[in-house]
Coordinates of C-alpha atoms and ligand atoms in Angstrom, one line a residue:
M4 CA -49.2 -24.4 -56.4
H5 CA -46.9 -22.1 -54.4
V6 CA -44.9 -24.0 -51.8
S7 CA -43.6 -22.0 -48.9
P8 CA -39.8 -21.5 -48.8
E9 CA -39.7 -22.8 -45.2
S10 CA -41.2 -26.2 -46.1
L11 CA -38.8 -26.6 -49.0
K12 CA -35.9 -26.0 -46.6
S13 CA -37.1 -28.4 -44.0
A14 CA -37.9 -31.1 -46.5
A15 CA -34.4 -30.8 -47.9
A16 CA -32.7 -30.8 -44.5
E17 CA -34.6 -34.0 -43.6
K18 CA -33.7 -35.8 -46.9
L19 CA -30.1 -34.7 -46.6
A20 CA -29.8 -36.1 -43.1
E21 CA -31.3 -39.4 -44.3
L22 CA -28.9 -39.7 -47.3
K23 CA -25.8 -38.8 -45.2
E24 CA -26.3 -42.2 -43.5
I25 CA -25.9 -44.2 -46.7
D26 CA -23.4 -44.9 -49.4
L27 CA -25.2 -43.4 -52.4
K28 CA -25.6 -45.6 -55.5
P29 CA -26.7 -44.1 -58.9
K30 CA -30.2 -45.4 -58.2
D31 CA -30.4 -43.5 -54.9
R32 CA -29.3 -40.3 -56.8
V33 CA -32.0 -40.7 -59.4
D34 CA -34.6 -41.0 -56.6
I35 CA -33.6 -37.7 -54.9
P36 CA -36.4 -35.3 -55.7
V37 CA -35.7 -32.2 -57.8
Q38 CA -35.2 -29.3 -55.4
E39 CA -37.8 -26.6 -56.2
M40 CA -36.7 -23.0 -56.3
P41 CA -38.1 -21.1 -53.3
T42 CA -40.0 -18.0 -54.6
Q43 CA -42.0 -15.1 -53.3
D44 CA -45.7 -15.8 -53.1
P45 CA -47.2 -14.7 -56.6
L46 CA -49.8 -12.3 -55.1
E47 CA -47.2 -10.6 -53.0
R48 CA -44.5 -10.4 -55.6
S49 CA -46.8 -9.0 -58.3
R50 CA -46.9 -5.8 -56.1
N51 CA -43.1 -5.4 -55.6
M52 CA -40.0 -5.3 -57.7
S53 CA -37.9 -7.6 -55.5
E54 CA -36.5 -10.8 -57.0
V55 CA -39.1 -13.5 -57.6
A56 CA -36.7 -16.4 -56.8
I57 CA -35.4 -16.4 -53.3
G58 CA -32.5 -18.8 -54.1
Y59 CA -31.7 -22.3 -52.7
Y60 CA -31.0 -23.0 -49.1
A61 CA -27.6 -24.7 -48.5
E62 CA -29.3 -28.0 -47.9
Q63 CA -31.2 -27.8 -51.2
A64 CA -28.0 -26.8 -53.1
Q65 CA -26.1 -29.8 -51.7
L66 CA -29.0 -32.2 -52.3
E67 CA -29.5 -31.0 -55.9
A68 CA -25.8 -31.4 -56.6
M69 CA -26.0 -34.9 -55.2
R70 CA -28.5 -35.8 -57.9
C71 CA -25.6 -35.6 -60.5
L72 CA -24.6 -39.0 -61.8
Q73 CA -21.1 -37.9 -62.6
C74 CA -21.4 -39.2 -66.2
K75 CA -18.1 -40.1 -67.8
N76 CA -19.0 -38.5 -71.1
A77 CA -20.7 -35.5 -69.3
P78 CA -23.0 -34.4 -72.1
C79 CA -24.0 -31.3 -70.0
I80 CA -20.5 -29.8 -70.7
A81 CA -21.1 -30.0 -74.5
G82 CA -24.4 -28.2 -73.9
C83 CA -22.8 -25.3 -72.1
P84 CA -21.7 -22.5 -74.5
V85 CA -18.6 -21.8 -72.4
G86 CA -17.8 -25.4 -71.4
I87 CA -18.0 -25.2 -67.6
R88 CA -16.7 -28.4 -65.9
I89 CA -20.3 -29.1 -64.7
P90 CA -19.8 -32.5 -63.0
D91 CA -16.7 -31.3 -61.2
F92 CA -18.4 -28.2 -59.7
L93 CA -21.5 -30.3 -58.8
K94 CA -19.3 -32.9 -57.1
A95 CA -17.7 -30.1 -55.0
A96 CA -21.1 -28.7 -54.1
A97 CA -22.4 -32.2 -53.3
E98 CA -19.5 -32.5 -50.8
G99 CA -20.5 -29.2 -49.3
D100 CA -17.4 -27.4 -50.7
F101 CA -19.2 -24.5 -52.2
D102 CA -16.1 -22.3 -52.5
K103 CA -14.4 -24.9 -54.6
A104 CA -17.6 -25.3 -56.7
V105 CA -17.7 -21.6 -57.6
E106 CA -14.0 -21.5 -58.4
I107 CA -14.4 -24.3 -60.9
I108 CA -17.3 -22.3 -62.5
R109 CA -15.2 -19.1 -62.6
E110 CA -12.5 -20.9 -64.7
N111 CA -14.9 -20.5 -67.7
S112 CA -17.6 -18.0 -66.7
L113 CA -17.0 -14.6 -65.3
L114 CA -20.6 -13.9 -64.3
P115 CA -22.0 -17.0 -62.5
A116 CA -24.5 -15.1 -60.4
V117 CA -25.9 -13.6 -63.5
C118 CA -25.9 -16.8 -65.6
G119 CA -27.3 -18.9 -62.8
R120 CA -30.3 -16.6 -63.0
V121 CA -30.9 -15.8 -66.6
C122 CA -29.3 -18.6 -68.8
P123 CA -31.8 -20.7 -70.6
Q124 CA -30.4 -23.9 -69.1
E125 CA -33.3 -26.0 -70.2
T126 CA -32.2 -25.5 -73.8
Q127 CA -28.4 -25.8 -73.0
C128 CA -26.7 -27.9 -70.3
Q129 CA -29.8 -29.2 -68.7
R130 CA -31.3 -30.3 -72.0
S131 CA -28.4 -32.7 -72.5
C132 CA -28.4 -34.0 -68.9
T133 CA -28.5 -37.8 -68.6
L134 CA -30.7 -37.6 -65.5
G135 CA -33.3 -35.6 -67.4
K136 CA -33.2 -38.3 -70.1
I137 CA -33.6 -41.1 -67.6
L138 CA -36.6 -39.4 -66.0
K139 CA -37.9 -38.5 -69.5
D140 CA -38.4 -34.8 -68.5
V141 CA -35.9 -31.9 -69.0
N142 CA -37.4 -30.3 -66.0
K143 CA -36.1 -33.2 -63.9
S144 CA -32.5 -32.8 -65.1
V145 CA -30.0 -31.7 -62.5
A146 CA -30.9 -28.0 -61.8
I147 CA -27.4 -26.9 -62.7
G148 CA -28.2 -23.2 -62.9
R149 CA -29.8 -23.1 -59.5
V150 CA -26.7 -24.7 -57.9
E151 CA -24.5 -22.3 -59.8
R152 CA -26.6 -19.3 -58.6
Y153 CA -26.4 -20.6 -55.0
V154 CA -22.6 -20.9 -54.9
A155 CA -22.0 -17.6 -56.7
D156 CA -24.4 -15.7 -54.3
L157 CA -22.8 -17.3 -51.3
Q158 CA -19.3 -16.3 -52.4
R159 CA -20.5 -12.7 -53.0
E160 CA -22.4 -12.5 -49.7
Q161 CA -19.5 -13.8 -47.7
G162 CA -17.2 -11.2 -49.3
H163 CA -15.1 -14.0 -50.9
Q164 CA -15.4 -12.7 -54.4
G165 CA -11.9 -11.3 -54.9
V166 CA -10.5 -9.0 -57.5
P167 CA -8.6 -10.8 -60.2
E168 CA -4.9 -10.2 -60.3
V169 CA -3.6 -7.7 -62.9
K170 CA -0.2 -8.2 -64.6
P171 CA 2.3 -5.3 -64.8
P172 CA 1.5 -2.5 -67.3
T173 CA 2.3 -3.3 -71.0
G174 CA 1.7 0.1 -72.4
K175 CA -1.1 -1.1 -74.7
K176 CA -4.5 0.6 -74.6
V177 CA -7.8 -1.1 -75.5
A178 CA -11.2 0.7 -76.0
V179 CA -14.2 -1.4 -75.0
I180 CA -17.4 0.0 -76.5
G181 CA -20.6 -0.9 -74.6
S182 CA -20.8 -2.3 -71.1
G183 CA -23.0 -5.5 -71.5
P184 CA -21.8 -9.0 -70.8
A185 CA -19.6 -9.2 -73.9
S186 CA -17.8 -6.0 -73.0
I187 CA -17.5 -6.9 -69.3
T188 CA -15.8 -10.1 -70.3
V189 CA -13.4 -8.5 -72.7
A190 CA -12.5 -5.7 -70.2
A191 CA -11.7 -8.2 -67.5
D192 CA -9.7 -10.6 -69.6
V193 CA -7.7 -7.9 -71.4
R194 CA -7.1 -5.9 -68.2
R195 CA -5.8 -9.1 -66.4
E196 CA -2.9 -9.2 -68.9
G197 CA -1.8 -5.7 -67.9
H198 CA -3.2 -3.7 -70.8
E199 CA -5.0 -0.4 -70.1
V200 CA -8.7 -0.6 -70.7
T201 CA -11.3 2.1 -71.1
M202 CA -15.0 1.2 -71.3
F203 CA -17.2 3.6 -73.2
E204 CA -21.0 3.5 -72.5
A205 CA -23.7 5.5 -74.2
F206 CA -26.0 5.4 -71.1
H207 CA -25.3 7.1 -67.8
K208 CA -25.0 3.7 -66.1
L209 CA -23.0 0.6 -66.9
G210 CA -24.2 -3.0 -67.4
G211 CA -26.0 -3.1 -70.8
V212 CA -29.1 -5.2 -71.0
L213 CA -28.3 -6.7 -67.6
L214 CA -29.1 -3.3 -66.2
Y215 CA -31.6 -1.6 -68.4
G216 CA -33.4 -4.6 -70.0
I217 CA -33.8 -7.5 -67.6
P218 CA -35.9 -6.3 -64.6
E219 CA -34.9 -6.2 -61.0
F220 CA -37.3 -9.0 -60.1
R221 CA -35.3 -11.4 -62.3
L222 CA -31.8 -10.0 -61.9
P223 CA -31.1 -7.7 -58.9
K224 CA -29.0 -4.7 -60.1
A225 CA -26.7 -5.0 -57.0
I226 CA -25.3 -8.1 -58.7
V227 CA -24.5 -6.3 -61.9
K228 CA -23.0 -3.4 -59.9
K229 CA -20.7 -5.8 -58.1
E230 CA -19.3 -7.0 -61.4
I231 CA -18.8 -3.4 -62.6
D232 CA -17.2 -2.4 -59.3
T233 CA -14.7 -5.4 -59.7
L234 CA -13.7 -4.0 -63.1
V235 CA -13.1 -0.6 -61.6
E236 CA -11.0 -2.1 -58.8
M237 CA -9.0 -3.9 -61.5
G238 CA -8.2 -0.4 -62.9
V239 CA -10.6 -0.3 -65.9
E240 CA -11.5 3.3 -66.7
M241 CA -15.2 4.0 -67.2
K242 CA -16.6 6.7 -69.5
T243 CA -20.4 6.9 -69.4
N244 CA -22.7 9.2 -71.5
F245 CA -20.2 8.6 -74.3
V246 CA -21.8 7.6 -77.6
V247 CA -19.1 6.1 -79.9
G248 CA -19.9 7.3 -83.4
R249 CA -21.1 10.7 -82.0
T250 CA -18.9 11.8 -79.1
R251 CA -15.9 10.2 -80.9
K252 CA -15.7 7.9 -83.8
I253 CA -13.9 4.6 -83.5
K254 CA -11.2 5.8 -85.9
D255 CA -10.6 8.9 -83.7
L256 CA -10.1 6.5 -80.7
L257 CA -7.5 4.5 -82.7
E258 CA -5.8 7.2 -84.7
Q259 CA -5.9 10.2 -82.4
D260 CA -6.6 9.0 -78.8
G261 CA -3.8 6.4 -78.5
F262 CA -5.9 3.2 -78.4
D263 CA -4.2 0.2 -80.0
A264 CA -7.3 -1.9 -80.4
A265 CA -11.1 -1.6 -80.0
F266 CA -13.8 -4.1 -79.1
I267 CA -17.4 -3.3 -80.2
G268 CA -20.0 -4.8 -77.9
T269 CA -22.9 -2.5 -78.6
G270 CA -25.6 -5.1 -78.5
A271 CA -28.9 -5.2 -80.3
G272 CA -30.8 -2.2 -78.8
L273 CA -32.8 -1.1 -81.8
P274 CA -36.4 -2.1 -81.4
K275 CA -38.4 -3.6 -84.2
F276 CA -42.0 -2.3 -84.8
M277 CA -45.0 -4.0 -86.4
N278 CA -45.5 -1.4 -89.2
I279 CA -49.3 -1.3 -88.6
P280 CA -51.5 1.8 -88.4
G281 CA -51.6 3.5 -85.1
E282 CA -48.1 2.7 -83.9
N283 CA -47.4 6.4 -83.3
L284 CA -50.4 6.9 -80.9
V285 CA -49.9 8.0 -77.3
G286 CA -49.6 4.8 -75.2
V287 CA -47.7 2.7 -77.7
F288 CA -44.2 1.8 -76.5
S289 CA -41.3 -0.4 -77.6
A290 CA -40.5 -2.9 -74.9
N291 CA -37.1 -1.4 -74.9
E292 CA -38.3 2.1 -73.9
Y293 CA -40.8 0.7 -71.4
L294 CA -38.2 -1.5 -69.7
T295 CA -35.5 1.1 -69.8
R296 CA -37.7 3.7 -68.2
S297 CA -38.6 1.2 -65.5
N298 CA -35.2 -0.4 -64.9
L299 CA -32.6 2.2 -65.7
M300 CA -34.5 5.3 -64.7
K301 CA -36.4 3.6 -61.8
A302 CA -39.8 4.9 -63.1
Y303 CA -41.5 2.4 -60.8
D304 CA -40.2 4.2 -57.8
V305 CA -42.6 7.2 -58.3
K306 CA -41.0 9.4 -55.6
R307 CA -37.4 9.0 -56.8
A308 CA -37.9 8.3 -60.5
H309 CA -35.7 10.1 -63.1
T310 CA -38.6 9.8 -65.6
P311 CA -42.4 9.4 -65.4
M312 CA -44.1 6.2 -66.3
Y313 CA -47.2 6.0 -68.3
V314 CA -50.2 5.1 -66.1
S315 CA -52.0 2.1 -67.6
K316 CA -55.2 0.2 -66.8
K317 CA -55.4 -2.3 -69.6
V318 CA -52.1 -3.3 -71.3
A319 CA -51.5 -5.4 -74.4
V320 CA -47.9 -6.8 -74.9
L321 CA -47.2 -8.1 -78.4
G322 CA -44.7 -10.9 -78.6
G323 CA -43.7 -14.2 -77.0
G324 CA -40.1 -14.0 -76.0
N325 CA -38.3 -13.1 -72.7
V326 CA -38.6 -9.4 -73.5
A327 CA -42.3 -9.7 -73.9
M328 CA -42.6 -11.6 -70.5
D329 CA -40.4 -9.0 -68.8
A330 CA -42.6 -6.2 -70.2
A331 CA -45.8 -7.9 -69.2
R332 CA -44.6 -8.7 -65.7
T333 CA -43.3 -5.1 -65.3
A334 CA -46.7 -3.8 -66.3
V335 CA -48.4 -6.0 -63.6
R336 CA -46.0 -4.6 -61.0
L337 CA -46.7 -1.0 -62.2
G338 CA -50.3 -1.5 -61.2
A339 CA -52.2 -2.2 -64.4
D340 CA -55.6 -3.8 -63.8
E341 CA -55.2 -6.2 -66.7
V342 CA -52.2 -7.3 -68.7
H343 CA -52.8 -9.3 -71.9
L344 CA -50.0 -11.0 -73.8
V345 CA -50.8 -11.4 -77.4
Y346 CA -48.8 -13.9 -79.5
R347 CA -49.5 -15.1 -83.1
R348 CA -48.3 -18.7 -82.6
T349 CA -49.1 -21.2 -79.8
E350 CA -47.3 -21.5 -76.4
K351 CA -45.2 -24.4 -77.8
E352 CA -43.5 -22.0 -80.3
M353 CA -42.9 -19.2 -77.7
P354 CA -39.2 -18.4 -77.4
A355 CA -39.5 -17.3 -73.8
R356 CA -38.1 -19.5 -71.1
V357 CA -40.7 -21.8 -69.6
E358 CA -40.0 -20.6 -66.1
E359 CA -40.8 -17.0 -67.2
V360 CA -44.1 -18.1 -68.8
V361 CA -45.1 -19.9 -65.6
H362 CA -44.2 -17.0 -63.5
A363 CA -46.1 -14.5 -65.8
R364 CA -49.2 -16.7 -65.6
E365 CA -49.0 -17.0 -61.8
E366 CA -48.8 -13.2 -61.6
G367 CA -52.0 -12.8 -63.5
V368 CA -50.9 -12.1 -67.1
I369 CA -53.6 -13.2 -69.5
F370 CA -52.3 -15.1 -72.5
H371 CA -53.9 -14.8 -76.0
M372 CA -52.5 -17.4 -78.3
L373 CA -52.9 -17.4 -82.1
E374 CA -53.9 -13.7 -82.2
N375 CA -52.1 -10.6 -83.3
A376 CA -52.8 -6.9 -83.6
S377 CA -53.5 -5.5 -87.1
K378 CA -54.3 -1.9 -86.2
I379 CA -54.1 0.3 -83.1
L380 CA -57.0 2.7 -82.6
G381 CA -56.9 6.1 -80.8
G382 CA -59.4 8.5 -79.4
E383 CA -59.1 11.8 -77.5
N384 CA -55.7 13.4 -77.6
D385 CA -54.5 10.6 -79.9
C386 CA -54.4 8.2 -76.9
V387 CA -54.8 4.5 -77.5
T388 CA -58.3 3.2 -76.9
Q389 CA -58.5 -0.2 -78.7
M390 CA -56.5 -2.7 -80.8
E391 CA -57.9 -4.4 -83.8
C392 CA -56.7 -8.0 -83.8
L393 CA -56.8 -11.0 -86.1
R394 CA -57.0 -14.7 -85.2
Y395 CA -54.3 -17.0 -86.6
E396 CA -53.8 -20.7 -87.3
L397 CA -50.5 -22.6 -87.9
G398 CA -49.5 -23.5 -91.4
E399 CA -46.3 -25.1 -92.8
S400 CA -43.0 -24.9 -90.9
D401 CA -40.8 -21.9 -91.8
D402 CA -36.9 -21.6 -92.0
S403 CA -36.8 -21.5 -88.1
G404 CA -38.5 -24.9 -88.0
R405 CA -41.5 -23.4 -86.3
R406 CA -45.0 -23.6 -88.0
R407 CA -45.8 -20.4 -89.8
P408 CA -48.8 -18.3 -88.4
V409 CA -51.5 -17.7 -91.0
A410 CA -54.1 -15.0 -90.4
I411 CA -57.7 -16.2 -90.6
E412 CA -59.6 -14.1 -93.1
G413 CA -62.5 -12.2 -91.6
S414 CA -61.5 -13.0 -88.0
E415 CA -61.1 -9.3 -87.0
F416 CA -62.1 -8.4 -83.4
L417 CA -61.5 -5.5 -81.1
M418 CA -59.7 -5.5 -77.8
D419 CA -60.1 -2.5 -75.4
V420 CA -56.6 -1.3 -74.3
D421 CA -55.0 1.9 -73.3
T422 CA -51.4 0.8 -73.6
V423 CA -49.6 -1.3 -76.3
I424 CA -46.1 -2.6 -75.7
I425 CA -44.3 -4.0 -78.8
A426 CA -41.9 -6.8 -78.0
I427 CA -41.2 -8.5 -81.3
G428 CA -37.4 -8.3 -81.4
N429 CA -34.5 -6.0 -81.7
G430 CA -32.0 -5.2 -84.4
S431 CA -28.5 -3.6 -84.2
N432 CA -28.0 0.1 -83.9
P433 CA -26.4 1.3 -87.2
L434 CA -24.5 4.2 -85.7
I435 CA -21.1 2.6 -85.5
S436 CA -21.3 0.9 -88.8
Q437 CA -22.4 4.2 -90.4
T438 CA -19.6 6.1 -88.9
T439 CA -16.8 3.6 -89.5
D440 CA -15.7 3.3 -93.1
G441 CA -14.8 -0.2 -94.2
L442 CA -16.5 -2.0 -91.3
E443 CA -18.2 -4.9 -92.9
I444 CA -21.8 -5.7 -91.9
N445 CA -24.3 -8.3 -93.1
R446 CA -27.8 -7.7 -94.4
W447 CA -29.2 -7.6 -90.9
G448 CA -26.7 -4.9 -89.9
N449 CA -24.6 -7.2 -87.7
I450 CA -20.9 -6.8 -87.8
V451 CA -19.1 -9.6 -89.8
V452 CA -16.2 -11.1 -87.9
D453 CA -13.7 -13.9 -88.1
E454 CA -15.3 -16.8 -86.2
A455 CA -12.1 -17.9 -84.4
T456 CA -10.9 -14.4 -83.3
G457 CA -13.9 -12.0 -83.5
K458 CA -11.7 -9.7 -85.6
S459 CA -13.7 -7.4 -87.9
S460 CA -12.9 -6.4 -91.5
L461 CA -10.7 -3.6 -90.0
D462 CA -7.3 -4.1 -88.3
G463 CA -7.4 -3.7 -84.6
I464 CA -11.2 -3.7 -84.4
Y465 CA -13.0 -6.7 -82.8
A466 CA -16.7 -7.3 -82.2
G467 CA -18.8 -9.7 -80.3
G468 CA -22.1 -10.3 -78.5
D469 CA -25.5 -9.3 -79.9
I470 CA -23.9 -6.8 -82.4
V471 CA -22.5 -9.9 -84.1
L472 CA -25.0 -12.6 -83.3
G473 CA -28.2 -10.6 -83.4
A474 CA -30.4 -10.6 -80.3
A475 CA -29.0 -13.7 -78.5
T476 CA -28.1 -14.6 -74.9
V477 CA -25.9 -13.5 -72.0
I478 CA -23.8 -16.6 -72.1
L479 CA -23.2 -16.5 -75.8
A480 CA -22.2 -12.8 -75.5
M481 CA -19.7 -13.8 -72.8
G482 CA -18.3 -16.6 -74.9
E483 CA -17.8 -14.2 -77.8
G484 CA -16.1 -11.7 -75.4
R485 CA -13.7 -14.4 -74.2
R486 CA -12.7 -15.3 -77.7
C487 CA -12.1 -11.6 -78.7
A488 CA -10.1 -11.0 -75.5
A489 CA -7.9 -14.0 -76.2
A490 CA -7.3 -12.7 -79.8
I491 CA -6.5 -9.1 -78.6
N492 CA -4.1 -10.5 -75.9
A493 CA -2.4 -12.7 -78.5
E494 CA -2.0 -9.6 -80.8
F495 CA -0.1 -7.8 -78.0
A496 CA 1.9 -10.8 -76.8
Ligands
FAD15 P1 -25.8 -5.4 -74.4 O1 -26.1 -6.1 -73.1 O2 -27.0 -5.1 -75.3 O3 -25.0 -4.1 -74.1 C1 -24.7 -3.2 -75.1 C2 -24.3 -1.9 -74.5 O4 -23.7 -1.0 -75.5 C3 -25.5 -1.1 -74.0 O5 -25.3 -0.7 -72.7 C4 -25.6 0.1 -74.9 O6 -26.1 1.3 -74.2 C5 -24.2 0.3 -75.3 N1 -24.0 1.0 -76.6 C6 -24.7 0.8 -77.7 N2 -24.3 1.6 -78.7 C7 -23.3 2.3 -78.2 C8 -22.4 3.3 -78.7 N3 -22.5 3.8 -79.9 N4 -21.5 3.9 -77.8 C9 -21.3 3.4 -76.5 N5 -22.1 2.5 -76.0 C10 -23.1 1.9 -76.8 N6 -30.5 -13.3 -72.4 C11 -30.4 -14.4 -71.6 O7 -29.5 -15.2 -71.7 N7 -31.4 -14.7 -70.7 C12 -32.5 -13.9 -70.4 O8 -33.3 -14.2 -69.6 C13 -32.6 -12.7 -71.2 N8 -33.6 -11.8 -71.0 C14 -33.6 -10.7 -71.8 C15 -34.5 -9.7 -71.5 C16 -34.5 -8.5 -72.2 C17 -35.6 -7.5 -71.8 C18 -33.6 -8.2 -73.2 C19 -33.6 -6.9 -74.0 C20 -32.6 -9.2 -73.5 C21 -32.6 -10.4 -72.8 N9 -31.6 -11.3 -73.0 C22 -31.5 -12.5 -72.2 C23 -30.6 -11.1 -74.0 C24 -29.2 -10.7 -73.4 O9 -29.5 -9.7 -72.4 C25 -28.3 -10.2 -74.5 O10 -28.1 -11.2 -75.4 C26 -27.0 -9.7 -73.9 O11 -27.1 -8.7 -73.0 C27 -26.1 -9.2 -75.1 O12 -24.9 -8.7 -74.5 P2 -24.0 -7.6 -75.3 O13 -22.8 -7.4 -74.4 O14 -23.8 -8.0 -76.7 O15 -24.8 -6.3 -75.4
SF4_16 FE1 -24.4 -34.7 -63.9 FE2 -26.4 -34.4 -65.8 FE3 -23.9 -33.7 -66.4 FE4 -24.5 -36.3 -66.1 S1 -25.2 -34.9 -67.7 S2 -22.7 -35.3 -65.3 S3 -26.1 -36.2 -64.5 S4 -25.2 -32.8 -64.8

């Protein structure tokens, strides 16, 4: 049930006042209720693109941080891919010192306002949290991400998010290819050491998936822009509409354009398809195209859009990850009468974050588990009219540890739809590997790098993020960027 933001705020204020009177023992901390995230009402938000989560109030952030038991062994730190000093930042927040809290986070993470929103904390830091273990529910762990988000937002809103200091020029030049979280991290860390940095981005706007993939209602674009603006203020040069491998090859940059090193952070932007009949019909989209039109080219804003958006009444989204949830929830906001999410396993195996699944349901997305499309059918003008589907059951576990979906023979049925969005994963774009002789890739097309340094098979060329890991997460991309930047800086030291 949706709880109004005002009542969450007043309940937190009351509890905080009560706790300020006592010397808190661990038992008292365990008893503090989890602070729910205030959100827009589901009916209202399914008609707008504004952020779903409103963010904690100060009282809630402080109270949530007070739930931390300050464990000596701090298992939460081991669960964080970039090793943030979680108990220390929570201690500062519990004392109401939000500035100190965010500074502690920034020692290890460059993008706390982003990570506080999109990191899968329930499978990382919060999964290891002692409090969650005591209460036997990962959803009752300290809400580390929500406190992180609060302190980062406060710092930005108060204009306290400064520009990192840049050391005097060294004369070295680094090309950073792509502008997603891996590249943003490399650009900042390398520029800080005084090296010249130029960022090359294929699209006309910077930010990678943070901009064109994750929708505004989960990650406001103003937050991404602020991070890009900070890089510009640090002196990073930006070149958009620049497709490395077409406009210039990497070797041109290194051998003719004066760059001493290059970082490849080109992500995993190549959509996978189902390879079923009917995928070329009008009304079939990859989630990538659908989300890019809506996010990057603002197709939802009909009057100012840079591209039209397909008008749909009955949409089927195929897949069960975050991308599928984003596509389904975008289709709801674009005015579809019905949005059906079709997934061939059960909800338990769905890779999407639990929060996204809950939000999608609240917004009216209809879930079809253990079903999948086997054919897409068209009518007049080759437009989609129906989808033939099969029912599935779960068999033995596969290599991923998840039970394998097995189609039930003779279970075919038809679903009336006019739009099909395919969200079954992304691979890496082969352009750079195909235009860079000697760059080693693996059988999935990901660049092979040295684990400790991120160095590729070619001297002076580093790579990190999804182009190395396959479609992964923002925090892992940032972690990879950190490692590569440290190796580049060491090479020039
Ligand atoms: P990207 O963010 O993919 O950026 C790569 C950039 O390189 C792009 O801007 C691209 O245009 C550019 N580029 C590509 N080729 C070239 C070229 N030849 N020349 C110049 N530029 C080029 N992760 C989470 O942690 N939480 C989430 O909730 C989450 N939700 C997601 C939702 C969606 C819809 C998608 C698609 C992904 C989501 N992810 C999420 C995954 C996460 O966004 C990625 O793991 C992360 O962005 C990878 O960062 P990156 O820097 O490696 O690359
Ligand atoms: Fe606090 Fe949980 Fe980390 Fe313990 S594991 S220090 S309770 S956040």
